[in-house]
Amino acid sequence: MDHLNLTWTQTFILAGFTTSETLGPLAFLGTLCIYLLTLAGNLFIIVLVKADSGLSTPMYFFISVLSFLELWYVSTTVPTLLHTLLHGRSPIPSVACFLQLYVFHSLGMTECYLLGVMALDRYLAICRPLHYHALMSRQVQLWLAGATWVAGFSAALVPASLTATLPYCLKEVAHYFCDLAPLMRLACVDTSWHARVYITVIGMINTCNLVIILGLYGGILRAVLRLPSAASRAKAFSTCSSHIIVVTLFFGSAFIVYVGPPEIRAEGRDKLIALVYTFLTPFLNPIIYTLRNKEVKEAVRRVIQRMRTVLKTP
């Protein structure tokens, strides 16, 4: 059997996390609850932005796009996490494994670009307030959102296709989903060249977007510090604080796993760190963007009031 046939006919085994018979069901139930809350929270943001005209601004449009992305992002990996927690080591067909790898990295890179677009939106709103609505028209919003998806799914083709064409001699993936480093350890050939390509592609995309985000926030900081009153400065900073927290969680964990020292991956810590950006961040995003957000709270009150009015109408 040649290498190509070996790659495509093989069934991989997802090792998942090692848990005891007592902790396994508890971990499964806890993960399932957080997963369902994540879906509900992100759906809540999407519906609220669509239902309330007070949230029809570019910032909330991009937040709703991020929530839509998170629905798919968390659903790419959590089902296999749940399966391994409930059943232990779980088989996965190679086609499904490589498809999961591609979709996961496509959505991850899309989120990377989207966070950059959201930083640009905040920069224009604070630094170019008079031209903001003209620069960030509805057509521009749709174009920017679409461009992030096209760029993300295009960039992920490189690492996913290179990984899918490797010859594999081993089956057990030391992870709860199919990711680059765990799969490369199973290859029959030296993958150092592939690793350099992965780090270059993913590292450059993450680094470039992070540098752009930091540059935009540098401009925002200069503009905010020039504002005359402390109240206006606090209000300007409050519109950016949620985005800064999400950027820190996403880029920090991603850099550690994909660009960090090999010791982290070798010791299996990548599984734990991966939980931050595959599971924890999608769960926290709705909380971060709605907690202490007066506009969202007022929008919820308006929607509830409209629903009560409709229900009272005979």
PDB file of C-alpha atoms in Angstrom:
ATOM      1  CA  MET A   1       0.000   0.000   0.000  1.00  0.00           C
ATOM      2  CA  ASP A   2       1.470   3.363  -0.948  1.00  0.00           C
ATOM      3  CA  HIS A   3       1.629   6.365   1.347  1.00  0.00           C
ATOM      4  CA  LEU A   4      -1.318   8.198  -0.178  1.00  0.00           C
ATOM      5  CA  ASN A   5      -3.643   5.233   0.194  1.00  0.00           C
ATOM      6  CA  LEU A   6      -2.437   4.674   3.745  1.00  0.00           C
ATOM      7  CA  THR A   7      -3.281   8.271   4.609  1.00  0.00           C
ATOM      8  CA  TRP A   8      -6.841   8.200   3.278  1.00  0.00           C
ATOM      9  CA  THR A   9      -7.919   4.727   4.398  1.00  0.00           C
ATOM     10  CA  GLN A  10      -6.739   5.049   7.976  1.00  0.00           C
ATOM     11  CA  THR A  11      -8.990   5.596  10.985  1.00  0.00           C
ATOM     12  CA  PHE A  12      -7.462   7.734  13.703  1.00  0.00           C
ATOM     13  CA  ILE A  13      -8.081   7.359  17.434  1.00  0.00           C
ATOM     14  CA  LEU A  14      -8.713  10.489  19.511  1.00  0.00           C
ATOM     15  CA  ALA A  15      -7.142   9.952  22.938  1.00  0.00           C
ATOM     16  CA  GLY A  16      -8.913  12.859  24.648  1.00  0.00           C
ATOM     17  CA  PHE A  17      -8.367  13.470  28.358  1.00  0.00           C
ATOM     18  CA  THR A  18      -7.619  10.705  30.824  1.00  0.00           C
ATOM     19  CA  THR A  19     -10.334  10.702  33.503  1.00  0.00           C
ATOM     20  CA  SER A  20     -11.463   8.277  36.159  1.00  0.00           C
ATOM     21  CA  GLU A  21     -14.810   6.475  36.071  1.00  0.00           C
ATOM     22  CA  THR A  22     -16.155   8.952  38.625  1.00  0.00           C
ATOM     23  CA  LEU A  23     -14.828  12.157  37.085  1.00  0.00           C
ATOM     24  CA  GLY A  24     -15.599  11.179  33.485  1.00  0.00           C
ATOM     25  CA  PRO A  25     -19.421  11.577  33.682  1.00  0.00           C
ATOM     26  CA  LEU A  26     -19.055  14.750  35.759  1.00  0.00           C
ATOM     27  CA  ALA A  27     -16.639  16.256  33.224  1.00  0.00           C
ATOM     28  CA  PHE A  28     -19.041  15.273  30.438  1.00  0.00           C
ATOM     29  CA  LEU A  29     -22.047  16.922  32.128  1.00  0.00           C
ATOM     30  CA  GLY A  30     -20.060  20.058  32.972  1.00  0.00           C
ATOM     31  CA  THR A  31     -18.736  20.353  29.414  1.00  0.00           C
ATOM     32  CA  LEU A  32     -22.204  19.741  27.950  1.00  0.00           C
ATOM     33  CA  CYS A  33     -23.743  22.441  30.145  1.00  0.00           C
ATOM     34  CA  ILE A  34     -21.084  24.994  29.183  1.00  0.00           C
ATOM     35  CA  TYR A  35     -21.465  24.033  25.507  1.00  0.00           C
ATOM     36  CA  LEU A  36     -25.247  24.563  25.614  1.00  0.00           C
ATOM     37  CA  LEU A  37     -24.795  27.875  27.455  1.00  0.00           C
ATOM     38  CA  THR A  38     -22.252  28.934  24.811  1.00  0.00           C
ATOM     39  CA  LEU A  39     -24.720  28.192  22.011  1.00  0.00           C
ATOM     40  CA  ALA A  40     -27.528  29.981  23.868  1.00  0.00           C
ATOM     41  CA  GLY A  41     -25.387  33.039  24.679  1.00  0.00           C
ATOM     42  CA  ASN A  42     -24.147  33.549  21.140  1.00  0.00           C
ATOM     43  CA  LEU A  43     -27.613  32.943  19.661  1.00  0.00           C
ATOM     44  CA  PHE A  44     -28.970  35.488  22.142  1.00  0.00           C
ATOM     45  CA  ILE A  45     -26.571  38.160  20.835  1.00  0.00           C
ATOM     46  CA  ILE A  46     -27.403  37.399  17.187  1.00  0.00           C
ATOM     47  CA  VAL A  47     -31.171  37.570  17.795  1.00  0.00           C
ATOM     48  CA  LEU A  48     -30.931  40.689  19.979  1.00  0.00           C
ATOM     49  CA  VAL A  49     -28.859  42.635  17.437  1.00  0.00           C
ATOM     50  CA  LYS A  50     -31.321  41.634  14.719  1.00  0.00           C
ATOM     51  CA  ALA A  51     -34.422  42.403  16.796  1.00  0.00           C
ATOM     52  CA  ASP A  52     -33.498  45.778  18.290  1.00  0.00           C
ATOM     53  CA  SER A  53     -32.891  48.800  16.066  1.00  0.00           C
ATOM     54  CA  GLY A  54     -30.883  50.474  18.831  1.00  0.00           C
ATOM     55  CA  LEU A  55     -28.112  47.970  18.224  1.00  0.00           C
ATOM     56  CA  SER A  56     -28.015  48.497  14.460  1.00  0.00           C
ATOM     57  CA  THR A  57     -24.501  49.958  14.575  1.00  0.00           C
ATOM     58  CA  PRO A  58     -21.320  48.637  12.939  1.00  0.00           C
ATOM     59  CA  MET A  59     -19.881  47.585  16.318  1.00  0.00           C
ATOM     60  CA  TYR A  60     -22.842  45.346  17.164  1.00  0.00           C
ATOM     61  CA  PHE A  61     -23.027  44.042  13.609  1.00  0.00           C
ATOM     62  CA  PHE A  62     -19.444  42.753  13.917  1.00  0.00           C
ATOM     63  CA  ILE A  63     -20.181  41.377  17.403  1.00  0.00           C
ATOM     64  CA  SER A  64     -23.099  39.420  15.926  1.00  0.00           C
ATOM     65  CA  VAL A  65     -20.833  38.123  13.143  1.00  0.00           C
ATOM     66  CA  LEU A  66     -18.335  37.040  15.815  1.00  0.00           C
ATOM     67  CA  SER A  67     -21.134  35.257  17.717  1.00  0.00           C
ATOM     68  CA  PHE A  68     -22.208  33.470  14.526  1.00  0.00           C
ATOM     69  CA  LEU A  69     -18.608  32.388  13.971  1.00  0.00           C
ATOM     70  CA  GLU A  70     -18.310  31.169  17.566  1.00  0.00           C
ATOM     71  CA  LEU A  71     -21.358  28.929  17.120  1.00  0.00           C
ATOM     72  CA  TRP A  72     -19.544  27.017  14.390  1.00  0.00           C
ATOM     73  CA  TYR A  73     -16.121  27.301  16.013  1.00  0.00           C
ATOM     74  CA  VAL A  74     -17.157  25.683  19.295  1.00  0.00           C
ATOM     75  CA  SER A  75     -19.278  23.083  17.468  1.00  0.00           C
ATOM     76  CA  THR A  76     -16.244  21.943  15.470  1.00  0.00           C
ATOM     77  CA  THR A  77     -14.351  20.534  18.456  1.00  0.00           C
ATOM     78  CA  VAL A  78     -16.675  20.181  21.462  1.00  0.00           C
ATOM     79  CA  PRO A  79     -18.696  17.219  20.079  1.00  0.00           C
ATOM     80  CA  THR A  80     -15.520  15.122  19.825  1.00  0.00           C
ATOM     81  CA  LEU A  81     -14.468  16.369  23.280  1.00  0.00           C
ATOM     82  CA  LEU A  82     -17.813  15.211  24.686  1.00  0.00           C
ATOM     83  CA  HIS A  83     -17.516  11.849  22.942  1.00  0.00           C
ATOM     84  CA  THR A  84     -14.031  11.191  24.346  1.00  0.00           C
ATOM     85  CA  LEU A  85     -15.128  12.218  27.855  1.00  0.00           C
ATOM     86  CA  LEU A  86     -18.066   9.807  27.712  1.00  0.00           C
ATOM     87  CA  HIS A  87     -16.535   6.869  25.834  1.00  0.00           C
ATOM     88  CA  GLY A  88     -12.779   7.334  26.248  1.00  0.00           C
ATOM     89  CA  ARG A  89     -10.537   6.774  23.224  1.00  0.00           C
ATOM     90  CA  SER A  90     -12.745   7.357  20.173  1.00  0.00           C
ATOM     91  CA  PRO A  91     -12.209   6.420  16.505  1.00  0.00           C
ATOM     92  CA  ILE A  92     -12.600   9.062  13.811  1.00  0.00           C
ATOM     93  CA  PRO A  93     -12.354   8.448  10.024  1.00  0.00           C
ATOM     94  CA  SER A  94      -9.393  10.144   8.390  1.00  0.00           C
ATOM     95  CA  VAL A  95     -11.642  12.178   6.068  1.00  0.00           C
ATOM     96  CA  ALA A  96     -13.625  13.489   9.050  1.00  0.00           C
ATOM     97  CA  CYS A  97     -10.381  14.171  10.908  1.00  0.00           C
ATOM     98  CA  PHE A  98      -8.852  16.253   8.110  1.00  0.00           C
ATOM     99  CA  LEU A  99     -12.166  18.041   7.527  1.00  0.00           C
ATOM    100  CA  GLN A 100     -12.304  18.945  11.222  1.00  0.00           C
ATOM    101  CA  LEU A 101      -8.708  20.182  11.009  1.00  0.00           C
ATOM    102  CA  TYR A 102      -9.500  22.400   8.011  1.00  0.00           C
ATOM    103  CA  VAL A 103     -12.772  23.847   9.346  1.00  0.00           C
ATOM    104  CA  PHE A 104     -11.270  24.481  12.787  1.00  0.00           C
ATOM    105  CA  HIS A 105      -8.281  26.403  11.423  1.00  0.00           C
ATOM    106  CA  SER A 106     -10.438  28.206   8.855  1.00  0.00           C
ATOM    107  CA  LEU A 107     -12.739  29.498  11.578  1.00  0.00           C
ATOM    108  CA  GLY A 108      -9.768  30.321  13.815  1.00  0.00           C
ATOM    109  CA  MET A 109      -8.076  32.394  11.116  1.00  0.00           C
ATOM    110  CA  THR A 110     -11.412  34.016  10.247  1.00  0.00           C
ATOM    111  CA  GLU A 111     -11.763  35.083  13.892  1.00  0.00           C
ATOM    112  CA  CYS A 112      -8.210  36.421  13.783  1.00  0.00           C
ATOM    113  CA  TYR A 113      -9.076  38.656  10.802  1.00  0.00           C
ATOM    114  CA  LEU A 114     -12.455  39.593  12.312  1.00  0.00           C
ATOM    115  CA  LEU A 115     -10.853  40.806  15.531  1.00  0.00           C
ATOM    116  CA  GLY A 116      -8.661  43.067  13.388  1.00  0.00           C
ATOM    117  CA  VAL A 117     -11.730  44.445  11.593  1.00  0.00           C
ATOM    118  CA  MET A 118     -13.421  45.084  14.948  1.00  0.00           C
ATOM    119  CA  ALA A 119     -10.355  47.044  16.087  1.00  0.00           C
ATOM    120  CA  LEU A 120     -10.547  49.091  12.872  1.00  0.00           C
ATOM    121  CA  ASP A 121     -14.206  49.822  13.599  1.00  0.00           C
ATOM    122  CA  ARG A 122     -13.348  51.131  17.089  1.00  0.00           C
ATOM    123  CA  TYR A 123     -10.488  53.211  15.657  1.00  0.00           C
ATOM    124  CA  LEU A 124     -12.744  54.909  13.107  1.00  0.00           C
ATOM    125  CA  ALA A 125     -15.511  55.466  15.680  1.00  0.00           C
ATOM    126  CA  ILE A 126     -13.158  57.183  18.156  1.00  0.00           C
ATOM    127  CA  CYS A 127     -10.530  58.801  15.911  1.00  0.00           C
ATOM    128  CA  ARG A 128     -12.726  59.706  12.892  1.00  0.00           C
ATOM    129  CA  PRO A 129     -16.159  60.310  14.458  1.00  0.00           C
ATOM    130  CA  LEU A 130     -17.339  62.830  11.845  1.00  0.00           C
ATOM    131  CA  HIS A 131     -16.642  60.470   8.952  1.00  0.00           C
ATOM    132  CA  TYR A 132     -17.385  57.212  10.807  1.00  0.00           C
ATOM    133  CA  HIS A 133     -20.805  56.422   9.339  1.00  0.00           C
ATOM    134  CA  ALA A 134     -19.677  57.307   5.832  1.00  0.00           C
ATOM    135  CA  LEU A 135     -16.528  55.170   6.106  1.00  0.00           C
ATOM    136  CA  MET A 136     -18.328  52.262   7.818  1.00  0.00           C
ATOM    137  CA  SER A 137     -21.462  52.094   5.692  1.00  0.00           C
ATOM    138  CA  ARG A 138     -23.618  48.976   5.569  1.00  0.00           C
ATOM    139  CA  GLN A 139     -22.003  47.922   2.294  1.00  0.00           C
ATOM    140  CA  VAL A 140     -18.516  48.302   3.781  1.00  0.00           C
ATOM    141  CA  GLN A 141     -19.555  46.294   6.838  1.00  0.00           C
ATOM    142  CA  LEU A 142     -20.807  43.413   4.689  1.00  0.00           C
ATOM    143  CA  TRP A 143     -17.698  43.541   2.501  1.00  0.00           C
ATOM    144  CA  LEU A 144     -15.334  43.477   5.494  1.00  0.00           C
ATOM    145  CA  ALA A 145     -17.243  40.636   7.167  1.00  0.00           C
ATOM    146  CA  GLY A 146     -17.256  38.597   3.957  1.00  0.00           C
ATOM    147  CA  ALA A 147     -13.561  39.279   3.354  1.00  0.00           C
ATOM    148  CA  THR A 148     -12.627  37.863   6.774  1.00  0.00           C
ATOM    149  CA  TRP A 149     -14.381  34.577   5.960  1.00  0.00           C
ATOM    150  CA  VAL A 150     -12.808  34.298   2.502  1.00  0.00           C
ATOM    151  CA  ALA A 151      -9.343  35.119   3.863  1.00  0.00           C
ATOM    152  CA  GLY A 152      -9.677  32.679   6.771  1.00  0.00           C
ATOM    153  CA  PHE A 153     -10.884  29.725   4.722  1.00  0.00           C
ATOM    154  CA  SER A 154      -8.261  30.409   2.045  1.00  0.00           C
ATOM    155  CA  ALA A 155      -5.330  30.661   4.469  1.00  0.00           C
ATOM    156  CA  ALA A 156      -6.239  27.382   6.184  1.00  0.00           C
ATOM    157  CA  LEU A 157      -5.892  25.475   2.905  1.00  0.00           C
ATOM    158  CA  VAL A 158      -2.090  25.476   3.203  1.00  0.00           C
ATOM    159  CA  PRO A 159      -1.632  23.737   6.580  1.00  0.00           C
ATOM    160  CA  ALA A 160      -4.681  21.488   6.122  1.00  0.00           C
ATOM    161  CA  SER A 161      -3.684  20.220   2.660  1.00  0.00           C
ATOM    162  CA  LEU A 162      -0.064  19.613   3.689  1.00  0.00           C
ATOM    163  CA  THR A 163      -1.181  17.637   6.733  1.00  0.00           C
ATOM    164  CA  ALA A 164      -3.730  15.596   4.777  1.00  0.00           C
ATOM    165  CA  THR A 165      -1.090  14.446   2.269  1.00  0.00           C
ATOM    166  CA  LEU A 166       1.370  13.146   4.882  1.00  0.00           C
ATOM    167  CA  PRO A 167       1.866   9.354   5.160  1.00  0.00           C
ATOM    168  CA  TYR A 168       0.788   8.106   8.589  1.00  0.00           C
ATOM    169  CA  CYS A 169       2.148   5.090  10.462  1.00  0.00           C
ATOM    170  CA  LEU A 170       0.457   5.638  13.847  1.00  0.00           C
ATOM    171  CA  LYS A 171      -3.194   6.066  14.724  1.00  0.00           C
ATOM    172  CA  GLU A 172      -3.604   7.573  18.186  1.00  0.00           C
ATOM    173  CA  VAL A 173      -3.989  11.366  18.220  1.00  0.00           C
ATOM    174  CA  ALA A 174      -2.925  12.732  21.615  1.00  0.00           C
ATOM    175  CA  HIS A 175      -5.724  15.300  21.633  1.00  0.00           C
ATOM    176  CA  TYR A 176      -9.514  15.579  21.783  1.00  0.00           C
ATOM    177  CA  PHE A 177      -9.725  16.832  18.184  1.00  0.00           C
ATOM    178  CA  CYS A 178      -7.584  16.660  15.051  1.00  0.00           C
ATOM    179  CA  ASP A 179      -4.982  19.422  15.228  1.00  0.00           C
ATOM    180  CA  LEU A 180      -1.713  20.042  13.401  1.00  0.00           C
ATOM    181  CA  ALA A 181       0.974  19.100  15.938  1.00  0.00           C
ATOM    182  CA  PRO A 182      -0.708  15.911  17.268  1.00  0.00           C
ATOM    183  CA  LEU A 183      -1.263  14.653  13.718  1.00  0.00           C
ATOM    184  CA  MET A 184       2.294  15.409  12.605  1.00  0.00           C
ATOM    185  CA  ARG A 185       3.646  13.215  15.407  1.00  0.00           C
ATOM    186  CA  LEU A 186       1.937  10.240  13.733  1.00  0.00           C
ATOM    187  CA  ALA A 187       3.616  10.703  10.333  1.00  0.00           C
ATOM    188  CA  CYS A 188       6.080   8.184   8.903  1.00  0.00           C
ATOM    189  CA  VAL A 189       8.393  10.932   7.614  1.00  0.00           C
ATOM    190  CA  ASP A 190      10.290  13.891   9.028  1.00  0.00           C
ATOM    191  CA  THR A 191       7.808  16.760   9.438  1.00  0.00           C
ATOM    192  CA  SER A 192      10.225  19.516  10.442  1.00  0.00           C
ATOM    193  CA  TRP A 193       9.701  21.271   7.093  1.00  0.00           C
ATOM    194  CA  HIS A 194       5.928  21.073   7.506  1.00  0.00           C
ATOM    195  CA  ALA A 195       6.221  22.463  11.031  1.00  0.00           C
ATOM    196  CA  ARG A 196       8.188  25.451   9.741  1.00  0.00           C
ATOM    197  CA  VAL A 197       5.538  26.092   7.075  1.00  0.00           C
ATOM    198  CA  TYR A 198       2.753  25.892   9.680  1.00  0.00           C
ATOM    199  CA  ILE A 199       4.519  28.252  12.070  1.00  0.00           C
ATOM    200  CA  THR A 200       5.256  30.658   9.215  1.00  0.00           C
ATOM    201  CA  VAL A 201       1.686  30.737   7.876  1.00  0.00           C
ATOM    202  CA  ILE A 202      -0.159  30.762  11.205  1.00  0.00           C
ATOM    203  CA  GLY A 203       2.490  32.873  12.938  1.00  0.00           C
ATOM    204  CA  MET A 204       2.554  35.515  10.204  1.00  0.00           C
ATOM    205  CA  ILE A 205      -1.232  35.791  10.041  1.00  0.00           C
ATOM    206  CA  ASN A 206      -1.558  36.063  13.823  1.00  0.00           C
ATOM    207  CA  THR A 207       1.415  38.416  14.157  1.00  0.00           C
ATOM    208  CA  CYS A 208       0.327  40.737  11.342  1.00  0.00           C
ATOM    209  CA  ASN A 209      -3.218  40.980  12.682  1.00  0.00           C
ATOM    210  CA  LEU A 210      -1.976  41.522  16.226  1.00  0.00           C
ATOM    211  CA  VAL A 211       0.441  44.252  15.102  1.00  0.00           C
ATOM    212  CA  ILE A 212      -2.399  45.979  13.221  1.00  0.00           C
ATOM    213  CA  ILE A 213      -4.671  45.710  16.278  1.00  0.00           C
ATOM    214  CA  LEU A 214      -1.965  47.117  18.561  1.00  0.00           C
ATOM    215  CA  GLY A 215      -1.274  49.953  16.094  1.00  0.00           C
ATOM    216  CA  LEU A 216      -4.976  50.833  15.912  1.00  0.00           C
ATOM    217  CA  TYR A 217      -5.260  50.808  19.704  1.00  0.00           C
ATOM    218  CA  GLY A 218      -2.180  52.999  19.895  1.00  0.00           C
ATOM    219  CA  GLY A 219      -4.042  55.558  17.767  1.00  0.00           C
ATOM    220  CA  ILE A 220      -7.149  55.118  19.927  1.00  0.00           C
ATOM    221  CA  LEU A 221      -5.120  55.702  23.094  1.00  0.00           C
ATOM    222  CA  ARG A 222      -3.635  58.928  21.740  1.00  0.00           C
ATOM    223  CA  ALA A 223      -7.069  60.180  20.678  1.00  0.00           C
ATOM    224  CA  VAL A 224      -8.701  59.277  23.999  1.00  0.00           C
ATOM    225  CA  LEU A 225      -5.991  60.969  26.061  1.00  0.00           C
ATOM    226  CA  ARG A 226      -6.688  64.195  24.151  1.00  0.00           C
ATOM    227  CA  LEU A 227     -10.356  64.209  25.193  1.00  0.00           C
ATOM    228  CA  PRO A 228     -11.154  67.089  27.582  1.00  0.00           C
ATOM    229  CA  SER A 229     -13.073  65.301  30.368  1.00  0.00           C
ATOM    230  CA  ALA A 230     -12.479  62.143  32.387  1.00  0.00           C
ATOM    231  CA  ALA A 231     -16.071  61.020  31.714  1.00  0.00           C
ATOM    232  CA  SER A 232     -15.595  61.141  27.953  1.00  0.00           C
ATOM    233  CA  ARG A 233     -12.292  59.270  28.250  1.00  0.00           C
ATOM    234  CA  ALA A 234     -13.919  56.575  30.404  1.00  0.00           C
ATOM    235  CA  LYS A 235     -16.796  56.203  27.928  1.00  0.00           C
ATOM    236  CA  ALA A 236     -14.381  55.828  25.001  1.00  0.00           C
ATOM    237  CA  PHE A 237     -12.294  53.232  26.833  1.00  0.00           C
ATOM    238  CA  SER A 238     -15.404  51.283  27.859  1.00  0.00           C
ATOM    239  CA  THR A 239     -16.320  50.649  24.223  1.00  0.00           C
ATOM    240  CA  CYS A 240     -12.910  49.010  23.682  1.00  0.00           C
ATOM    241  CA  SER A 241     -12.387  47.072  26.915  1.00  0.00           C
ATOM    242  CA  SER A 242     -14.458  44.037  25.901  1.00  0.00           C
ATOM    243  CA  HIS A 243     -12.625  43.710  22.600  1.00  0.00           C
ATOM    244  CA  ILE A 244      -9.231  43.986  24.318  1.00  0.00           C
ATOM    245  CA  ILE A 245     -10.116  41.119  26.709  1.00  0.00           C
ATOM    246  CA  VAL A 246     -11.213  38.869  23.812  1.00  0.00           C
ATOM    247  CA  VAL A 247      -8.073  39.719  21.800  1.00  0.00           C
ATOM    248  CA  THR A 248      -5.852  38.878  24.793  1.00  0.00           C
ATOM    249  CA  LEU A 249      -7.542  35.506  25.381  1.00  0.00           C
ATOM    250  CA  PHE A 250      -7.559  34.503  21.714  1.00  0.00           C
ATOM    251  CA  PHE A 251      -4.087  35.590  20.622  1.00  0.00           C
ATOM    252  CA  GLY A 252      -2.372  34.697  23.892  1.00  0.00           C
ATOM    253  CA  SER A 253      -3.512  31.067  23.883  1.00  0.00           C
ATOM    254  CA  ALA A 254      -3.071  30.654  20.115  1.00  0.00           C
ATOM    255  CA  PHE A 255       0.516  31.933  20.185  1.00  0.00           C
ATOM    256  CA  ILE A 256       1.416  29.622  23.064  1.00  0.00           C
ATOM    257  CA  VAL A 257       0.099  26.523  21.265  1.00  0.00           C
ATOM    258  CA  TYR A 258       1.144  27.200  17.658  1.00  0.00           C
ATOM    259  CA  VAL A 259       4.196  29.445  17.965  1.00  0.00           C
ATOM    260  CA  GLY A 260       5.354  28.684  21.514  1.00  0.00           C
ATOM    261  CA  PRO A 261       8.174  26.383  22.647  1.00  0.00           C
ATOM    262  CA  PRO A 262       7.964  22.691  21.631  1.00  0.00           C
ATOM    263  CA  GLU A 263       8.080  21.643  25.300  1.00  0.00           C
ATOM    264  CA  ILE A 264       4.475  22.741  25.707  1.00  0.00           C
ATOM    265  CA  ARG A 265       3.297  20.444  22.912  1.00  0.00           C
ATOM    266  CA  ALA A 266       5.620  17.600  23.909  1.00  0.00           C
ATOM    267  CA  GLU A 267       4.285  17.481  27.457  1.00  0.00           C
ATOM    268  CA  GLY A 268       0.650  17.468  26.338  1.00  0.00           C
ATOM    269  CA  ARG A 269      -0.139  20.866  27.801  1.00  0.00           C
ATOM    270  CA  ASP A 270      -1.436  21.981  24.402  1.00  0.00           C
ATOM    271  CA  LYS A 271      -4.688  20.122  25.129  1.00  0.00           C
ATOM    272  CA  LEU A 272      -5.301  22.206  28.232  1.00  0.00           C
ATOM    273  CA  ILE A 273      -4.299  25.500  26.598  1.00  0.00           C
ATOM    274  CA  ALA A 274      -6.432  24.650  23.562  1.00  0.00           C
ATOM    275  CA  LEU A 275      -9.477  24.614  25.844  1.00  0.00           C
ATOM    276  CA  VAL A 276      -9.010  28.372  26.297  1.00  0.00           C
ATOM    277  CA  TYR A 277      -9.551  29.339  22.657  1.00  0.00           C
ATOM    278  CA  THR A 278     -11.694  26.387  21.510  1.00  0.00           C
ATOM    279  CA  PHE A 279     -14.050  26.266  24.476  1.00  0.00           C
ATOM    280  CA  LEU A 280     -13.574  28.983  27.100  1.00  0.00           C
ATOM    281  CA  THR A 281     -13.351  32.011  24.770  1.00  0.00           C
ATOM    282  CA  PRO A 282     -16.570  31.207  22.840  1.00  0.00           C
ATOM    283  CA  PHE A 283     -18.290  30.737  26.218  1.00  0.00           C
ATOM    284  CA  LEU A 284     -16.980  34.003  27.656  1.00  0.00           C
ATOM    285  CA  ASN A 285     -17.518  36.195  24.568  1.00  0.00           C
ATOM    286  CA  PRO A 286     -21.283  36.722  25.108  1.00  0.00           C
ATOM    287  CA  ILE A 287     -20.641  37.455  28.794  1.00  0.00           C
ATOM    288  CA  ILE A 288     -17.765  39.849  28.044  1.00  0.00           C
ATOM    289  CA  TYR A 289     -19.735  41.771  25.411  1.00  0.00           C
ATOM    290  CA  THR A 290     -22.998  41.993  27.410  1.00  0.00           C
ATOM    291  CA  LEU A 291     -21.886  42.261  31.046  1.00  0.00           C
ATOM    292  CA  ARG A 292     -22.032  45.876  32.274  1.00  0.00           C
ATOM    293  CA  ASN A 293     -23.092  46.964  28.764  1.00  0.00           C
ATOM    294  CA  LYS A 294     -25.857  49.543  29.180  1.00  0.00           C
ATOM    295  CA  GLU A 295     -26.825  49.504  25.498  1.00  0.00           C
ATOM    296  CA  VAL A 296     -27.398  45.745  25.547  1.00  0.00           C
ATOM    297  CA  LYS A 297     -29.380  45.929  28.806  1.00  0.00           C
ATOM    298  CA  GLU A 298     -31.567  48.689  27.370  1.00  0.00           C
ATOM    299  CA  ALA A 299     -32.059  46.677  24.174  1.00  0.00           C
ATOM    300  CA  VAL A 300     -33.171  43.667  26.239  1.00  0.00           C
ATOM    301  CA  ARG A 301     -35.699  45.849  28.086  1.00  0.00           C
ATOM    302  CA  ARG A 302     -37.064  47.214  24.802  1.00  0.00           C
ATOM    303  CA  VAL A 303     -37.428  43.748  23.298  1.00  0.00           C
ATOM    304  CA  ILE A 304     -39.132  42.402  26.442  1.00  0.00           C
ATOM    305  CA  GLN A 305     -41.484  45.408  26.479  1.00  0.00           C
ATOM    306  CA  ARG A 306     -42.405  44.816  22.832  1.00  0.00           C
ATOM    307  CA  MET A 307     -43.037  41.141  23.531  1.00  0.00           C
ATOM    308  CA  ARG A 308     -45.310  42.029  26.466  1.00  0.00           C
ATOM    309  CA  THR A 309     -47.210  44.498  24.302  1.00  0.00           C
ATOM    310  CA  VAL A 310     -47.712  41.903  21.583  1.00  0.00           C
ATOM    311  CA  LEU A 311     -48.870  39.281  24.108  1.00  0.00           C
ATOM    312  CA  LYS A 312     -51.358  41.698  25.701  1.00  0.00           C
ATOM    313  CA  THR A 313     -52.854  42.669  22.350  1.00  0.00           C
ATOM    314  CA  PRO A 314     -56.158  40.769  21.914  1.00  0.00           C
TER     315      PRO A 314
END
